[in-house]
Amino acid sequence: MPESQLSTKHLLGIKYLTKQDLHLIFDTAKEFKEVINRPIKKVPSLRDITVANLFFENSTRTRISFELAEKRLSADTVNFSAASSSVKKGETLLDTVNNILSMKVDMVVMRHPAPGAPMYLSKKIDANIINAGDGTHEHPTQALLDAYSMQEALNSDLAGKNICIFGDILHSRVALSNIYCLTKLGANVRVCGPPTLIPKHIGKLGVDVSFDVRKSLEWCDVANVLRIQLERQDIKYFPSLREYHNTFGISKAMLDGLNSDVVVMHPGPINRGVELTGDAADSDQSIILEQVENGVAVRMAILFLLASRRKV
Ligand code: CP
C-alpha cells in the first residue's frame, strides 16, 4: 500500500486508524483548507462519486459540514433524514441502505443512535462507510477536526502537550474518539468531570482522571469542554444544572485567573451557562468557530482519501 493511502476502506472509528493515517489526513486537510479559502472553492476530485448522507439522529454541524465538503469536491449527494423516511414505517437499517445503494451510491456518511451501526453496515455492503457519530461510541471526524484545530492553535504537533477533556465523558462519543486520537499523537490526556460521569475503567485507555476543574485548567494547554448530554441521561448524575455549573462549569473569570492562556474548545452544540459560560465560549481563547471551519477541510480530506482508495 503506498504511503499516500489510508490503511482502511472505511472510517468507522479512530481506534482503527494508524498514526500514519492521522498524519496523512491532517496533511491532506491542510491542502483543502487552502482550497476552501480561495475565491473558487471547488475542485473536481470527486466528480464521479455519489455520496449518501444518512442521518438517523439530529445534527447541525456534522451534516452541513459533510454536505459542504462533498459539494466542494464536486461529488453528487443525496440526503436522507430518518424523521421523514420509511424508517418510520418499520423498514430495517439494512433494507433502507440497500435500497439507497441500488441507486448506485459509492460512499455512505452515517449518523445513527446505535453504537456499532456503521460497523454492522460495513460488513454487509460494498460502499465506503464514514461514521458521523454512532450513539455513545465514536465520532471520528469530530476528533480529527479537534486534533487538527489544536495543532493549528498551538502551532505545534501534540506530542507532550497537555489536553484535558472536561464534562460528560460517560455519554460522549467525542470523548472516546478524542482519547484514541490524542493518545496516538503522543499527547498527555486527562479527563475531568463529576465522578458519576467518568467511566470507572477509563484509565485503561491511557488517560488520567481528575475531579478538580481549577487544577486541570492550570495543568492543560487545551481545554476541550463537552456538552452535558441530557438526552442520554435516564437517571440523575448530578443534583441540578446550576450545581453542575457551580462545580464543573468553566467561566471567563476562571480562565483570566490562570497563569497561561489555555485554548478553549467545544464540539457544539453548547449548553451556554452550564458547561461553559457565554463569555468563555466567545473569548479570544476560544477556537470553537475555527473548529467548525476546519471540519469542512478535514471531511474533504477523509472523503478524498477514501475515494482515492477505491481506485487502488
Ligand atoms: N459536533 C457535532 O457533532 O454537532 P452536531 O450534532 O450538530 O452535528
XYZ file of C-alpha atoms and ligand atoms in Angstrom:
320
model
C 0.000 0.000 0.000
C 1.544 3.376 -0.971
C 2.079 5.810 1.927
C -0.401 8.279 0.394
C -3.261 5.848 1.051
C -5.242 5.243 4.213
C -4.839 1.795 5.767
C -8.616 1.307 5.874
C -11.550 1.280 3.437
C -13.981 2.828 5.950
C -13.811 5.455 8.685
C -15.595 3.582 11.477
C -13.621 4.971 14.393
C -10.267 6.481 15.349
C -9.491 3.160 17.038
C -8.953 1.607 13.612
C -6.615 4.324 12.232
C -2.818 4.268 12.434
C -0.705 7.255 13.451
C 0.391 7.432 9.805
C -3.283 7.624 8.745
C -3.793 10.553 11.133
C -0.864 12.493 9.705
C -1.977 11.771 6.132
C -5.456 13.119 6.962
C -4.014 16.284 8.584
C -1.614 16.950 5.666
C -4.450 16.498 3.159
C -6.817 18.675 5.220
C -4.207 21.459 5.236
C -4.219 21.469 1.438
C -8.026 21.506 1.331
C -8.167 24.336 3.867
C -6.168 26.418 1.428
C -8.592 25.445 -1.363
C -11.716 26.493 0.578
C -10.198 29.882 1.330
C -9.695 30.644 -2.381
C -12.272 32.691 -4.329
C -13.099 29.485 -6.294
C -13.614 26.908 -3.549
C -14.419 23.881 -5.670
C -12.181 21.116 -7.056
C -13.242 18.207 -9.335
C -11.709 15.419 -7.184
C -14.991 13.508 -6.518
C -16.752 14.303 -9.795
C -17.747 10.676 -10.498
C -18.623 9.814 -6.895
C -22.104 9.773 -5.316
C -22.345 10.168 -1.551
C -25.434 9.422 0.565
C -25.700 11.320 3.852
C -27.852 9.122 6.099
C -28.821 10.859 9.330
C -30.855 8.753 11.731
C -30.209 11.275 14.529
C -30.255 15.095 14.694
C -27.258 17.124 13.553
C -26.441 20.691 12.572
C -22.651 20.981 12.240
C -21.716 17.487 11.055
C -24.428 17.251 8.428
C -23.832 20.700 6.918
C -20.069 20.210 7.094
C -20.211 16.898 5.196
C -22.598 18.340 2.607
C -20.310 21.319 2.028
C -17.211 19.101 1.887
C -18.892 16.885 -0.731
C -20.009 19.900 -2.801
C -16.524 21.481 -2.638
C -15.169 18.184 -4.038
C -17.833 18.122 -6.823
C -19.480 14.891 -5.595
C -23.147 14.143 -6.262
C -25.036 13.946 -2.971
C -28.309 12.599 -1.638
C -29.576 13.416 1.830
C -31.681 11.166 3.992
C -33.274 12.049 7.303
C -34.855 9.256 9.359
C -37.595 11.564 10.643
C -39.106 11.940 7.151
C -38.346 8.442 5.795
C -39.846 4.951 5.597
C -37.877 4.032 8.745
C -40.996 5.406 10.437
C -42.960 2.603 8.693
C -40.710 -0.094 10.197
C -38.055 -0.563 7.466
C -34.767 -2.052 8.733
C -31.421 -0.239 8.547
C -30.092 -2.796 6.050
C -33.164 -2.568 3.793
C -33.036 1.237 3.885
C -29.356 1.315 2.958
C -29.604 -1.418 0.295
C -32.438 0.482 -1.387
C -30.344 3.642 -1.446
C -27.265 1.761 -2.694
C -29.193 0.180 -5.564
C -29.385 3.737 -6.929
C -25.555 3.468 -7.415
C -24.186 5.223 -4.345
C -20.422 4.922 -3.737
C -19.996 6.292 -0.230
C -22.228 6.480 2.837
C -21.916 9.050 5.621
C -23.985 7.793 8.525
C -25.072 9.094 11.921
C -27.032 6.595 13.985
C -28.105 6.368 17.655
C -26.944 2.717 17.923
C -23.252 2.143 18.753
C -21.772 -0.156 16.091
C -24.353 0.602 13.357
C -21.663 1.778 10.853
C -19.521 -1.313 11.624
C -22.545 -3.564 11.026
C -23.242 -1.929 7.663
C -19.592 -2.119 6.595
C -19.792 -5.916 6.810
C -22.942 -6.051 4.657
C -22.371 -3.588 1.818
C -19.630 -2.607 -0.612
C -19.738 1.227 -0.310
C -17.225 3.123 1.863
C -18.817 3.941 5.220
C -17.972 7.077 7.193
C -19.176 7.160 10.789
C -20.655 10.604 11.524
C -21.386 9.602 15.150
C -22.785 6.283 16.447
C -24.568 6.581 19.783
C -22.158 6.853 22.708
C -19.392 5.055 20.780
C -17.270 7.182 18.372
C -17.408 10.441 16.389
C -14.186 10.124 14.422
C -14.428 13.193 12.179
C -15.037 15.385 15.262
C -11.852 14.050 16.890
C -9.888 14.602 13.678
C -11.054 18.200 13.328
C -10.408 18.745 17.051
C -6.815 17.462 16.833
C -6.214 19.418 13.615
C -7.514 22.595 15.308
C -5.371 22.003 18.418
C -2.242 21.658 16.272
C -3.125 24.829 14.395
C -3.837 26.803 17.614
C -0.640 25.615 19.340
C 1.383 25.873 16.103
C 2.912 22.545 17.049
C 2.300 18.832 16.922
C 0.582 17.397 20.001
C 3.334 15.108 21.333
C 3.894 16.037 25.012
C 1.053 18.609 25.065
C -1.411 18.511 27.958
C -5.014 18.160 26.776
C -7.924 17.976 29.223
C -11.393 16.818 28.180
C -13.990 18.277 30.554
C -17.574 17.217 31.239
C -19.834 14.296 30.434
C -17.255 11.683 29.451
C -19.600 8.744 30.140
C -22.102 9.534 27.373
C -19.738 11.183 24.916
C -18.634 9.678 21.602
C -16.488 12.796 21.132
C -14.568 11.949 24.321
C -13.746 8.399 23.239
C -12.661 9.421 19.723
C -10.591 12.308 21.158
C -8.870 9.946 23.601
C -7.943 7.468 20.848
C -6.747 10.265 18.558
C -4.782 12.337 21.085
C -3.032 9.368 22.723
C -1.989 8.069 19.266
C -0.474 11.501 18.614
C 1.528 11.357 21.880
C -0.420 13.965 23.887
C -0.884 13.688 27.666
C -4.648 13.285 28.059
C -6.721 13.923 31.156
C -10.482 13.721 31.698
C -12.193 15.907 34.296
C -15.801 15.907 35.460
C -18.119 14.576 38.161
C -17.230 11.001 39.261
C -20.686 9.869 38.102
C -19.935 10.989 34.522
C -16.498 9.372 34.208
C -16.358 5.652 33.255
C -14.707 3.584 36.029
C -12.036 1.913 33.874
C -11.169 4.852 31.623
C -7.566 4.841 32.902
C -7.006 1.708 30.794
C -7.175 3.959 27.714
C -4.015 5.776 28.866
C -5.652 8.891 30.348
C -5.550 10.262 33.862
C -8.610 11.364 35.805
C -9.302 14.494 37.840
C -12.414 15.809 39.577
C -10.884 19.272 40.069
C -11.634 21.756 37.277
C -9.339 24.537 38.532
C -6.299 22.248 38.900
C -6.990 20.719 35.498
C -7.226 24.154 33.877
C -3.856 25.038 35.480
C -2.396 21.802 34.034
C -3.615 21.882 30.452
C -2.597 23.597 27.213
C -6.016 22.860 25.698
C -9.418 22.513 27.400
C -11.869 20.543 25.241
C -15.185 21.149 27.015
C -18.003 18.698 26.258
C -21.749 19.073 26.390
C -23.796 17.616 29.203
C -25.833 15.071 27.202
C -29.150 15.286 28.995
C -30.916 13.351 26.220
C -28.784 10.270 27.038
C -29.143 10.539 30.824
C -32.042 8.403 32.016
C -31.078 8.777 35.700
C -29.767 11.773 37.681
C -25.952 12.039 37.568
C -25.818 15.384 39.444
C -28.380 17.290 41.527
C -29.146 20.166 39.128
C -27.708 22.067 36.164
C -26.988 25.016 38.475
C -24.930 22.819 40.795
C -23.155 21.231 37.822
C -22.229 24.690 36.596
C -21.086 25.848 40.032
C -18.737 22.866 40.451
C -17.715 21.868 36.908
C -18.597 24.826 34.655
C -15.840 26.948 33.087
C -16.108 30.745 33.016
C -14.045 33.600 31.583
C -13.184 34.693 35.147
C -11.613 31.254 35.763
C -9.629 31.481 32.509
C -8.455 35.003 33.429
C -7.172 33.693 36.784
C -4.781 31.183 35.166
C -1.054 31.733 34.702
C -1.174 30.933 30.979
C -3.641 31.174 28.102
C -5.487 27.877 27.728
C -7.017 27.160 24.303
C -10.781 26.634 24.776
C -12.697 24.219 22.546
C -16.185 22.761 22.372
C -17.619 20.445 19.687
C -21.072 22.066 19.905
C -23.919 22.382 20.470
C -23.037 24.348 23.641
C -25.238 24.475 26.733
C -24.305 28.106 27.444
C -24.174 28.768 31.158
C -23.859 25.056 32.033
C -20.504 23.557 30.945
C -19.230 26.868 29.565
C -20.323 30.463 30.137
C -21.104 32.642 27.124
C -18.134 34.932 27.796
C -15.734 31.953 27.900
C -17.206 30.482 24.694
C -16.867 33.834 22.913
C -13.481 34.800 24.401
C -10.243 35.317 22.446
C -9.036 31.982 23.827
C -11.931 30.113 22.227
C -11.384 28.422 18.844
C -14.901 26.976 18.642
C -15.710 28.543 15.268
C -12.265 27.627 13.899
C -13.147 24.012 14.769
C -16.244 24.312 12.594
C -14.257 25.844 9.715
C -11.612 23.122 9.957
C -14.347 20.470 9.966
C -15.041 21.090 6.271
C -11.369 20.708 5.296
C -10.928 17.582 7.438
C -14.066 15.966 5.995
C -12.913 16.838 2.458
C -9.651 15.038 3.289
C -11.472 11.926 4.544
C -13.803 11.776 1.533
C -10.920 12.350 -0.877
C -8.630 9.741 0.714
C -11.333 7.065 0.927
C -12.409 7.767 -2.669
C -8.756 7.527 -3.828
C -8.572 4.110 -2.235
C -11.456 2.930 -4.462
C -9.092 3.239 -7.451
C -6.273 1.117 -5.872
N -20.399 18.402 16.986
C -21.481 17.786 16.455
O -21.479 16.576 16.150
O -22.530 18.626 16.249
P -23.907 18.194 15.546
O -24.583 17.211 16.470
O -24.676 19.480 15.368
O -23.564 17.539 14.233
